[in-house]
Coordinates of C-alpha atoms and ligand atoms in Angstrom, one line a residue:
X1 CA -17.9 -57.2 -97.7
X2 CA -20.9 -57.7 -95.6
X3 CA -19.2 -56.9 -92.1
X4 CA -17.4 -53.8 -91.8
X5 CA -13.6 -54.4 -90.9
X6 CA -13.0 -55.2 -87.3
X7 CA -16.3 -56.6 -87.4
X8 CA -15.8 -59.3 -84.3
X9 CA -15.9 -63.2 -84.0
X10 CA -15.6 -65.3 -81.7
X11 CA -17.3 -67.5 -79.2
X12 CA -19.4 -67.1 -75.8
X13 CA -18.6 -69.4 -72.8
X14 CA -19.3 -68.7 -68.7
X15 CA -17.8 -69.0 -65.3
X16 CA -19.9 -71.4 -63.9
X17 CA -20.7 -73.6 -67.0
X18 CA -17.1 -74.0 -68.1
X19 CA -14.6 -73.5 -64.7
X20 CA -14.7 -76.8 -62.8
X21 CA -11.7 -75.8 -59.8
X22 CA -14.9 -75.5 -57.8
X23 CA -13.6 -75.2 -54.8
X24 CA -10.6 -73.7 -55.4
X25 CA -8.3 -71.0 -55.5
X26 CA -10.3 -69.4 -53.3
X27 CA -13.9 -69.8 -54.4
X28 CA -16.6 -70.0 -52.1
X29 CA -20.0 -71.7 -53.5
X30 CA -22.7 -70.8 -55.9
X31 CA -26.2 -72.4 -56.7
X32 CA -25.4 -74.3 -59.5
X33 CA -22.2 -76.0 -57.2
X34 CA -25.2 -77.7 -55.8
X35 CA -27.8 -78.7 -58.7
X36 CA -27.4 -82.3 -60.4
X37 CA -27.7 -83.3 -64.4
X38 CA -31.2 -83.0 -65.4
X39 CA -32.5 -84.7 -69.3
X40 CA -33.4 -83.3 -72.3
X41 CA -37.6 -83.7 -70.8
X42 CA -36.3 -82.4 -67.2
X43 CA -34.5 -79.5 -65.6
X44 CA -32.5 -79.6 -63.2
X45 CA -32.4 -79.8 -59.6
X46 CA -31.1 -78.0 -56.4
X47 CA -30.4 -80.1 -53.6
X48 CA -30.9 -78.7 -50.2
X49 CA -31.9 -80.0 -46.6
X50 CA -35.5 -79.4 -45.3
X51 CA -36.7 -77.5 -41.9
X52 CA -36.5 -81.7 -40.4
X53 CA -33.4 -82.4 -41.7
X54 CA -34.6 -84.3 -45.2
X55 CA -33.0 -84.4 -48.2
X56 CA -35.1 -82.5 -50.3
X57 CA -34.9 -81.4 -54.5
X58 CA -36.4 -78.6 -56.6
X59 CA -36.3 -77.1 -60.1
X60 CA -33.1 -75.4 -60.2
X61 CA -35.1 -71.9 -61.2
X62 CA -37.4 -71.7 -57.9
X63 CA -34.5 -71.0 -56.0
X64 CA -32.9 -67.7 -55.5
X65 CA -33.0 -68.4 -51.6
X66 CA -33.9 -71.1 -49.3
X67 CA -37.2 -72.0 -46.9
X68 CA -36.4 -70.9 -43.5
X69 CA -34.7 -73.0 -41.8
X70 CA -33.3 -74.9 -44.7
X71 CA -29.9 -75.7 -45.6
X72 CA -27.5 -76.3 -48.7
X73 CA -25.7 -79.3 -48.7
X74 CA -23.6 -81.4 -50.7
X75 CA -24.9 -85.2 -50.8
X76 CA -21.8 -88.1 -51.7
X77 CA -23.9 -89.9 -53.9
X78 CA -24.9 -87.2 -56.7
X79 CA -22.8 -86.1 -58.8
X80 CA -22.8 -82.6 -59.4
X81 CA -22.0 -81.5 -63.0
X82 CA -20.5 -78.4 -62.8
X83 CA -17.5 -78.9 -60.0
X84 CA -15.6 -80.3 -62.5
X85 CA -17.3 -78.9 -65.5
X86 CA -15.1 -78.2 -68.4
X87 CA -11.7 -77.9 -66.6
X88 CA -11.3 -74.3 -67.5
X89 CA -10.1 -73.5 -64.4
X90 CA -6.5 -75.7 -65.2
X91 CA -6.8 -75.7 -69.2
X92 CA -8.1 -72.4 -69.9
X93 CA -4.5 -71.8 -71.7
X94 CA -5.0 -74.8 -73.9
X95 CA -8.0 -74.0 -74.9
X96 CA -7.6 -70.0 -75.3
X97 CA -5.0 -71.2 -77.8
X98 CA -7.3 -73.3 -79.8
X99 CA -9.9 -70.2 -80.0
X100 CA -6.7 -68.6 -81.0
X101 CA -6.2 -71.0 -83.4
X102 CA -9.6 -70.3 -85.1
X103 CA -9.0 -66.8 -85.6
X104 CA -11.3 -65.8 -83.3
X105 CA -10.8 -61.2 -82.6
X106 CA -13.0 -61.9 -79.2
X107 CA -14.2 -64.1 -76.4
X108 CA -17.0 -63.3 -73.9
X109 CA -16.9 -65.3 -70.4
X110 CA -18.2 -64.4 -67.1
X111 CA -15.8 -63.6 -64.1
X112 CA -16.8 -65.8 -61.3
X113 CA -18.0 -63.0 -58.1
X114 CA -17.4 -66.0 -55.8
X115 CA -13.5 -65.9 -57.1
X116 CA -13.6 -62.3 -56.8
X117 CA -15.4 -61.4 -53.7
X118 CA -15.9 -65.6 -51.6
X119 CA -18.1 -64.4 -48.9
X120 CA -19.3 -60.6 -50.5
X121 CA -17.1 -57.1 -49.2
X122 CA -16.8 -57.9 -45.2
X123 CA -14.8 -61.5 -46.8
X124 CA -12.6 -59.0 -48.7
X125 CA -11.0 -59.1 -52.6
X126 CA -9.5 -63.4 -53.1
X127 CA -6.4 -61.8 -54.5
X128 CA -5.7 -65.3 -56.0
X129 CA -9.4 -65.3 -58.4
X130 CA -8.0 -61.8 -59.4
X131 CA -4.8 -63.3 -60.8
X132 CA -6.8 -66.2 -62.4
X133 CA -9.1 -63.1 -64.6
X134 CA -6.1 -61.5 -65.4
X135 CA -4.1 -64.5 -66.8
X136 CA -7.3 -65.5 -68.7
X137 CA -7.4 -62.3 -70.2
X138 CA -3.9 -61.8 -70.6
X139 CA -3.5 -64.9 -72.6
X140 CA -6.5 -63.7 -74.8
X141 CA -5.0 -60.3 -75.4
X142 CA -1.9 -62.3 -76.3
X143 CA -3.5 -64.3 -79.8
X144 CA -4.9 -60.2 -80.3
X145 CA -8.5 -60.8 -78.9
X146 CA -10.6 -57.7 -77.7
X147 CA -12.8 -59.9 -75.0
X148 CA -16.1 -59.0 -73.5
X149 CA -16.3 -59.6 -70.4
X150 CA -19.9 -60.4 -68.2
X151 CA -20.1 -59.6 -64.6
X152 CA -23.3 -61.5 -63.6
X153 CA -24.2 -64.3 -64.5
X154 CA -25.8 -66.1 -61.3
X155 CA -23.3 -66.9 -59.8
X156 CA -23.4 -64.8 -56.8
X157 CA -21.5 -66.7 -53.7
X158 CA -24.2 -68.7 -51.4
X159 CA -22.7 -67.1 -48.2
X160 CA -23.9 -63.8 -50.2
X161 CA -27.8 -65.1 -50.7
X162 CA -27.4 -65.9 -46.4
X163 CA -26.2 -62.9 -45.4
X164 CA -28.4 -60.9 -47.2
X165 CA -31.8 -63.4 -48.4
X166 CA -31.2 -63.0 -52.0
X167 CA -31.8 -59.8 -54.5
X168 CA -34.5 -58.7 -52.7
X169 CA -32.7 -56.8 -50.3
X170 CA -31.0 -53.4 -51.4
X171 CA -27.3 -54.5 -49.7
X172 CA -27.1 -57.0 -52.9
X173 CA -26.6 -53.7 -55.3
X174 CA -23.5 -52.1 -52.9
X175 CA -22.6 -55.7 -52.6
X176 CA -22.7 -55.9 -56.6
X177 CA -21.0 -52.4 -57.7
X178 CA -18.1 -53.3 -55.2
X179 CA -17.1 -56.8 -57.0
X180 CA -17.7 -54.4 -60.3
X181 CA -15.3 -51.6 -59.6
X182 CA -12.8 -53.9 -58.2
X183 CA -13.1 -55.6 -62.1
X184 CA -13.1 -52.7 -63.8
X185 CA -10.6 -51.0 -61.5
X186 CA -7.8 -54.5 -62.1
X187 CA -8.5 -55.1 -65.4
X188 CA -9.2 -51.7 -67.4
X189 CA -6.1 -52.5 -69.4
X190 CA -6.9 -56.1 -71.0
X191 CA -10.8 -55.5 -71.0
X192 CA -12.4 -52.3 -72.8
X193 CA -16.0 -54.1 -73.1
X194 CA -18.1 -55.0 -70.5
X195 CA -21.5 -56.4 -70.4
X196 CA -23.5 -56.0 -66.1
X197 CA -25.6 -58.5 -66.0
X198 CA -26.2 -61.9 -68.4
X199 CA -30.3 -62.3 -69.9
X200 CA -31.1 -59.8 -66.6
X201 CA -34.6 -60.5 -67.8
X202 CA -35.0 -64.5 -67.5
X203 CA -36.6 -63.5 -64.3
X204 CA -39.6 -61.6 -65.6
X205 CA -42.5 -62.5 -63.8
X206 CA -45.0 -64.2 -66.6
X207 CA -48.2 -65.7 -67.0
X208 CA -48.7 -68.3 -64.0
X209 CA -46.0 -67.4 -61.8
X210 CA -47.8 -67.2 -58.5
X211 CA -48.5 -63.7 -57.7
X212 CA -46.4 -63.5 -54.8
X213 CA -43.4 -64.5 -56.6
X214 CA -43.9 -61.9 -59.4
X215 CA -43.7 -59.4 -56.4
X216 CA -40.5 -60.8 -54.7
X217 CA -39.2 -60.8 -59.3
X218 CA -39.7 -57.7 -59.9
X219 CA -38.3 -56.0 -56.9
X220 CA -35.4 -58.7 -57.7
X221 CA -35.5 -57.4 -60.9
X222 CA -35.1 -53.4 -60.0
X223 CA -32.4 -53.9 -57.6
X224 CA -30.7 -55.5 -60.5
X225 CA -31.5 -52.7 -63.2
X226 CA -30.3 -50.1 -60.9
X227 CA -26.7 -52.0 -60.3
X228 CA -26.5 -52.4 -63.1
X229 CA -27.2 -48.9 -63.8
X230 CA -24.3 -48.0 -60.9
X231 CA -22.0 -50.4 -62.2
X232 CA -22.3 -48.4 -65.7
X233 CA -21.7 -45.2 -63.7
X234 CA -18.8 -46.6 -61.8
X235 CA -17.1 -47.9 -64.7
X236 CA -17.2 -44.2 -67.0
X237 CA -15.8 -42.9 -63.5
X238 CA -13.4 -45.2 -64.2
X239 CA -12.1 -44.8 -67.6
X240 CA -14.2 -43.0 -69.7
X241 CA -12.8 -44.8 -72.2
X242 CA -15.1 -48.4 -71.3
X243 CA -18.2 -49.5 -72.6
X244 CA -21.1 -51.6 -71.4
X245 CA -23.6 -53.1 -72.5
X246 CA -26.9 -54.7 -71.2
X247 CA -27.3 -58.2 -71.9
X248 CA -31.0 -59.3 -72.9
X249 CA -32.2 -62.8 -73.3
X250 CA -33.7 -63.1 -76.8
X251 CA -37.3 -63.4 -77.2
X252 CA -39.2 -63.9 -80.9
X253 CA -42.1 -64.9 -80.8
X254 CA -45.2 -65.0 -84.2
X255 CA -49.0 -65.2 -82.9
X256 CA -50.0 -68.5 -83.6
X257 CA -53.3 -67.3 -86.0
X258 CA -54.5 -63.9 -87.2
X259 CA -56.6 -63.0 -84.8
X260 CA -56.1 -59.7 -83.3
X261 CA -55.9 -60.9 -79.5
X262 CA -52.5 -63.5 -80.6
X263 CA -51.7 -60.6 -82.3
X264 CA -51.5 -57.9 -79.5
X265 CA -50.0 -61.2 -76.8
X266 CA -47.2 -61.7 -79.0
X267 CA -46.5 -58.0 -78.7
X268 CA -47.6 -57.8 -75.1
X269 CA -44.8 -60.7 -74.7
X270 CA -41.9 -58.9 -76.7
X271 CA -42.5 -55.6 -74.4
X272 CA -42.7 -57.9 -71.0
X273 CA -40.0 -60.1 -71.4
X274 CA -38.0 -58.2 -73.8
X275 CA -39.0 -54.9 -74.0
X276 CA -39.5 -54.4 -69.6
X277 CA -35.6 -54.4 -69.0
X278 CA -33.9 -53.8 -72.6
X279 CA -36.2 -50.2 -72.3
X280 CA -35.1 -48.9 -69.2
X281 CA -31.7 -49.9 -69.9
X282 CA -31.3 -48.2 -73.5
X283 CA -33.2 -45.4 -72.6
X284 CA -32.2 -45.2 -69.1
X285 CA -36.2 -45.1 -67.6
X286 CA -38.9 -47.7 -66.8
X287 CA -41.2 -47.5 -69.9
X288 CA -44.6 -46.1 -70.0
X289 CA -45.7 -49.5 -70.1
X290 CA -44.5 -50.7 -66.7
X291 CA -47.0 -49.5 -65.3
X292 CA -49.4 -51.6 -66.8
X293 CA -47.5 -54.4 -65.9
X294 CA -47.0 -53.5 -62.2
X295 CA -50.7 -53.2 -62.1
X296 CA -51.4 -56.5 -63.4
X297 CA -49.3 -58.2 -60.8
X298 CA -50.5 -55.2 -58.2
X299 CA -47.0 -54.8 -57.2
X300 CA -45.7 -51.6 -56.2
X301 CA -42.2 -50.5 -57.4
X302 CA -39.9 -48.6 -54.3
X303 CA -38.0 -46.5 -57.1
X304 CA -36.0 -44.1 -54.9
X305 CA -35.0 -40.2 -56.9
X306 CA -31.5 -41.6 -56.5
X307 CA -32.7 -44.5 -58.2
X308 CA -33.9 -42.6 -61.4
X309 CA -30.8 -40.5 -61.6
X310 CA -28.6 -43.7 -61.6
X311 CA -30.7 -45.2 -64.4
X312 CA -30.9 -42.3 -66.6
X313 CA -26.9 -41.5 -66.1
X314 CA -25.8 -45.8 -66.3
X315 CA -27.6 -46.2 -69.2
X316 CA -25.8 -49.4 -71.4
X317 CA -23.5 -47.9 -74.4
X318 CA -24.7 -50.9 -76.5
X319 CA -26.9 -53.7 -76.1
X320 CA -25.9 -57.5 -76.0
X321 CA -28.7 -60.7 -76.3
X322 CA -29.0 -63.6 -77.1
X323 CA -30.8 -65.7 -80.1
X324 CA -31.2 -69.0 -80.3
X325 CA -35.0 -70.0 -81.7
X326 CA -38.8 -68.3 -82.3
X327 CA -41.9 -69.8 -80.0
X328 CA -45.1 -69.0 -80.7
X329 CA -48.0 -66.8 -78.7
X330 CA -51.6 -67.2 -78.4
X331 CA -54.6 -66.8 -76.2
X332 CA -56.6 -70.2 -78.1
X333 CA -56.6 -72.6 -75.9
X334 CA -53.2 -74.3 -75.5
X335 CA -54.1 -77.6 -73.5
X336 CA -55.8 -78.5 -77.3
X337 CA -51.8 -77.6 -79.2
X338 CA -48.4 -79.4 -78.9
X339 CA -46.6 -77.8 -77.2
X340 CA -41.9 -77.6 -77.2
X341 CA -39.4 -76.6 -75.1
X342 CA -37.3 -73.4 -75.6
X343 CA -34.9 -70.9 -74.2
X344 CA -35.9 -70.0 -70.7
X345 CA -39.6 -70.2 -71.9
X346 CA -41.7 -73.1 -73.7
X347 CA -44.2 -72.7 -76.7
X348 CA -46.1 -73.4 -78.8
X349 CA -44.9 -75.9 -81.6
X350 CA -44.5 -73.9 -85.1
X351 CA -45.8 -76.3 -87.9
X352 CA -43.0 -74.3 -90.4
X353 CA -39.7 -75.5 -87.9
X354 CA -37.6 -77.9 -86.7
X355 CA -35.9 -78.4 -83.6
X356 CA -33.8 -79.8 -82.2
X357 CA -33.9 -82.5 -79.5
X358 CA -34.8 -80.3 -76.5
X359 CA -37.6 -78.5 -78.5
X360 CA -35.9 -75.7 -79.5
X361 CA -37.5 -74.1 -82.6
X362 CA -34.6 -73.5 -85.1
X363 CA -35.3 -70.1 -87.3
X364 CA -33.0 -68.6 -88.8
X365 CA -34.6 -66.1 -90.5
X366 CA -36.6 -65.0 -87.3
X367 CA -32.7 -63.7 -86.3
X368 CA -32.2 -62.0 -89.1
X369 CA -36.4 -60.6 -88.1
X370 CA -35.0 -59.6 -84.6
X371 CA -32.2 -57.8 -85.5
X372 CA -34.1 -55.4 -87.4
X373 CA -35.7 -55.2 -84.5
X374 CA -34.3 -54.7 -81.9
X375 CA -32.0 -52.0 -84.8
X376 CA -35.6 -49.9 -85.2
X377 CA -36.4 -49.6 -81.6
X378 CA -33.2 -48.9 -79.4
X379 CA -30.9 -47.4 -82.2
X380 CA -27.5 -48.3 -80.5
X381 CA -24.2 -50.6 -81.5
X382 CA -26.4 -54.3 -81.3
X383 CA -23.7 -57.0 -79.9
X384 CA -24.8 -60.7 -81.1
X385 CA -23.7 -62.7 -77.4
X386 CA -25.4 -66.1 -77.8
X387 CA -26.5 -68.0 -80.8
X388 CA -26.1 -72.0 -80.4
X389 CA -27.7 -75.6 -80.9
X390 CA -27.4 -77.9 -78.5
X391 CA -26.7 -81.4 -79.8
X392 CA -25.9 -85.1 -78.4
X393 CA -22.5 -85.3 -79.9
X394 CA -19.1 -88.5 -79.6
X395 CA -16.1 -88.3 -81.3
X396 CA -16.3 -90.6 -84.5
X397 CA -13.9 -94.2 -84.9
X398 CA -11.3 -90.7 -86.2
X399 CA -11.4 -89.2 -83.0
X400 CA -13.5 -86.3 -84.4
X401 CA -16.6 -85.1 -83.8
X402 CA -18.5 -84.8 -87.4
X403 CA -21.3 -81.9 -86.4
X404 CA -22.9 -81.3 -89.6
X405 CA -25.8 -80.0 -87.7
X406 CA -24.3 -77.2 -85.6
X407 CA -22.8 -75.8 -88.9
X408 CA -25.5 -76.1 -91.0
X409 CA -27.2 -74.1 -87.6
X410 CA -24.6 -71.8 -87.5
X411 CA -24.2 -71.1 -91.6
X412 CA -28.2 -70.2 -92.0
X413 CA -27.5 -68.2 -88.7
X414 CA -24.9 -65.8 -90.4
X415 CA -26.3 -65.7 -93.6
X416 CA -29.4 -63.9 -91.9
X417 CA -27.3 -62.3 -90.1
X418 CA -25.4 -61.3 -93.0
X419 CA -27.9 -59.9 -94.8
X420 CA -29.5 -57.9 -92.2
X421 CA -25.4 -55.9 -91.8
X422 CA -26.2 -55.3 -95.4
X423 CA -29.4 -53.9 -95.1
X424 CA -28.3 -51.3 -91.8
X425 CA -28.4 -52.9 -88.8
X426 CA -25.4 -51.6 -86.6
X427 CA -24.0 -55.0 -85.0
X428 CA -20.8 -55.2 -84.5
X429 CA -20.0 -58.1 -83.2
X430 CA -21.0 -62.4 -83.2
X431 CA -19.9 -64.5 -80.4
X432 CA -21.6 -68.5 -81.0
X433 CA -23.0 -69.9 -77.6
X434 CA -20.1 -72.7 -75.5
X435 CA -18.0 -72.3 -78.6
X436 CA -16.1 -75.2 -76.0
X437 CA -18.4 -77.6 -74.9
X438 CA -19.4 -77.2 -71.0
X439 CA -22.5 -77.4 -68.6
X440 CA -25.8 -76.7 -70.2
X441 CA -27.5 -73.9 -67.8
X442 CA -30.8 -75.3 -68.0
X443 CA -30.5 -78.8 -68.2
X444 CA -27.2 -79.1 -66.0
X445 CA -25.8 -81.5 -68.6
X446 CA -22.6 -82.5 -70.3
X447 CA -24.2 -84.1 -72.7
X448 CA -25.7 -81.3 -74.5
X449 CA -23.2 -80.6 -76.3
X450 CA -22.5 -77.1 -78.4
X451 CA -19.0 -76.5 -78.7
X452 CA -16.5 -76.6 -81.5
X453 CA -14.5 -77.9 -79.2
X454 CA -15.1 -81.3 -78.3
X455 CA -15.0 -82.3 -74.8
X456 CA -14.8 -85.7 -73.8
X457 CA -17.2 -85.6 -70.5
X458 CA -20.9 -86.6 -69.7
X459 CA -23.6 -86.3 -67.5
X460 CA -22.2 -89.1 -64.7
X461 CA -18.8 -87.7 -65.3
X462 CA -17.0 -90.1 -67.8
X463 CA -14.8 -88.9 -69.8
X464 CA -10.8 -87.6 -69.2
X465 CA -11.5 -83.9 -70.1
X466 CA -9.5 -84.1 -73.4
X467 CA -10.5 -81.8 -76.0
X468 CA -10.0 -82.2 -79.8
X469 CA -12.1 -80.0 -82.6
X470 CA -14.9 -80.5 -84.5
X471 CA -15.4 -80.9 -88.5
X472 CA -17.3 -77.0 -87.4
X473 CA -13.7 -75.8 -85.9
X474 CA -12.5 -75.9 -89.4
X475 CA -15.5 -74.4 -90.9
X476 CA -15.8 -71.8 -88.2
X477 CA -12.1 -70.7 -88.8
X478 CA -12.9 -70.4 -92.4
X479 CA -15.6 -68.0 -91.9
X480 CA -13.4 -65.7 -89.4
X481 CA -10.3 -66.0 -92.1
X482 CA -13.2 -64.4 -94.5
X483 CA -14.3 -61.9 -92.5
X484 CA -18.0 -63.9 -93.0
X485 CA -17.5 -63.9 -96.5
X486 CA -17.0 -67.8 -97.1
X487 CA -19.9 -69.5 -95.4
X488 CA -19.7 -73.1 -97.4
Ligands
BG6_501 C1 -28.6 -68.8 -72.6 C2 -28.0 -68.3 -71.1 O1 -29.8 -68.8 -72.3 O2 -28.3 -70.0 -72.8 C3 -26.5 -70.0 -71.4 O3 -27.1 -67.2 -70.8 C4 -27.0 -71.4 -71.9 O4 -25.6 -69.7 -69.7 C5 -27.6 -70.9 -72.9 O5 -26.2 -72.3 -71.7 C6 -28.3 -72.5 -73.4 O6 -28.7 -73.2 -72.8 P1 -28.9 -74.3 -71.9 O7 -30.5 -74.4 -71.2 O8 -28.8 -75.2 -73.2 O9 -27.6 -74.2 -71.7

């Protein structure tokens, strides 16, 4: 056997991308509730009223707080894909039964902060939200799944952002730790593996980030790193057996040429985008090169003695990460080069790789390489939280979605993951991204499908939300039943 006995197999989704029920059960709005869908070429947009009361929109990543005098607003003529999403809020029992049918031994989703504390500490806990997740986790346990749960996946209540002005304000640390405390206390008997912030590193300033924004983002990230560490300490106080992991957005890049400048730029990208957050969370202090990053952005961090102590004491127990695609880095003139898409970051095109319609470059060997890098560098248990491919799909005339491209993607990635494990990589689980079709985070689309379970819904809101098993459903079931031995 290549994979150890008890290796966790499953899938990953997130509250805001799958639940819908956006204003039900006492939940308050989150940022994506104000967003519409983009396309393969366009990011999704967030809509609001500007200072003069005019309807305006922006790329949603650009907005972590509104400019002074602007106001979030819903507009009747727009379609908001997250409002209904895949309707997991009402159909979770049916969905979890399907996951169980595939043989899942684990399942990752996030808890919507806006269901637990719709208006932050001062508004009090929303018991209906607490009971909703209790029921979700009980359902997982009923089928023998050992869930790994994420606390924060970009869905803090908008009312908290309005109260505190966003993550630059240290008040958000206390808000988060309190939210985490409620979750650990309520669910400790159902969930013993947690992750604090999903892809905490995606806010990291790079290249052309405006200087002012970069400083804000580094302060924002510092507060999240401290919040994660404090929540980890709290979890261990509540129950020393709870395991709390970090979750970092994967970043595998190659230098475009053998020019040492390209090779160094590629290494620097790893330090900046991945290492800065992962090193801090796994080793309990900022890495030495953080100083170089702060100087580059002319940023003076405000790190208290208590922060240092908490970062040390609240080190993550394991390293979760996502891996979808690889990229290419160069110092040479990018304007003359073909650029392609990618998860969060675009990239120079790699002539050796194919890509999906969104330009994400498919690279299974890069996955193996990346697993080795993480294993060598961190020497803590690893957990692959997200791996998957977005495709445009519909059901065929026989009512089945024949997703051979997805099977091919996962087959090749699992094969490489298997080799890495055989070569000594300490990986304890694999969850594929978007095991049930859901709303894309980057583009807000329902048309960009990731699941083994098809959900009948498109970008414009057409569809009756029925579920059906894709070809990949049966394939992954076989993979799990054989503990990763049968990939045919
Ligand atoms: C990951 C995010 O980085 O990428 C997910 O954690 C997201 O939330 C996934 O859905 C795929 O990206 P996209 O933009 O295709 O949804």
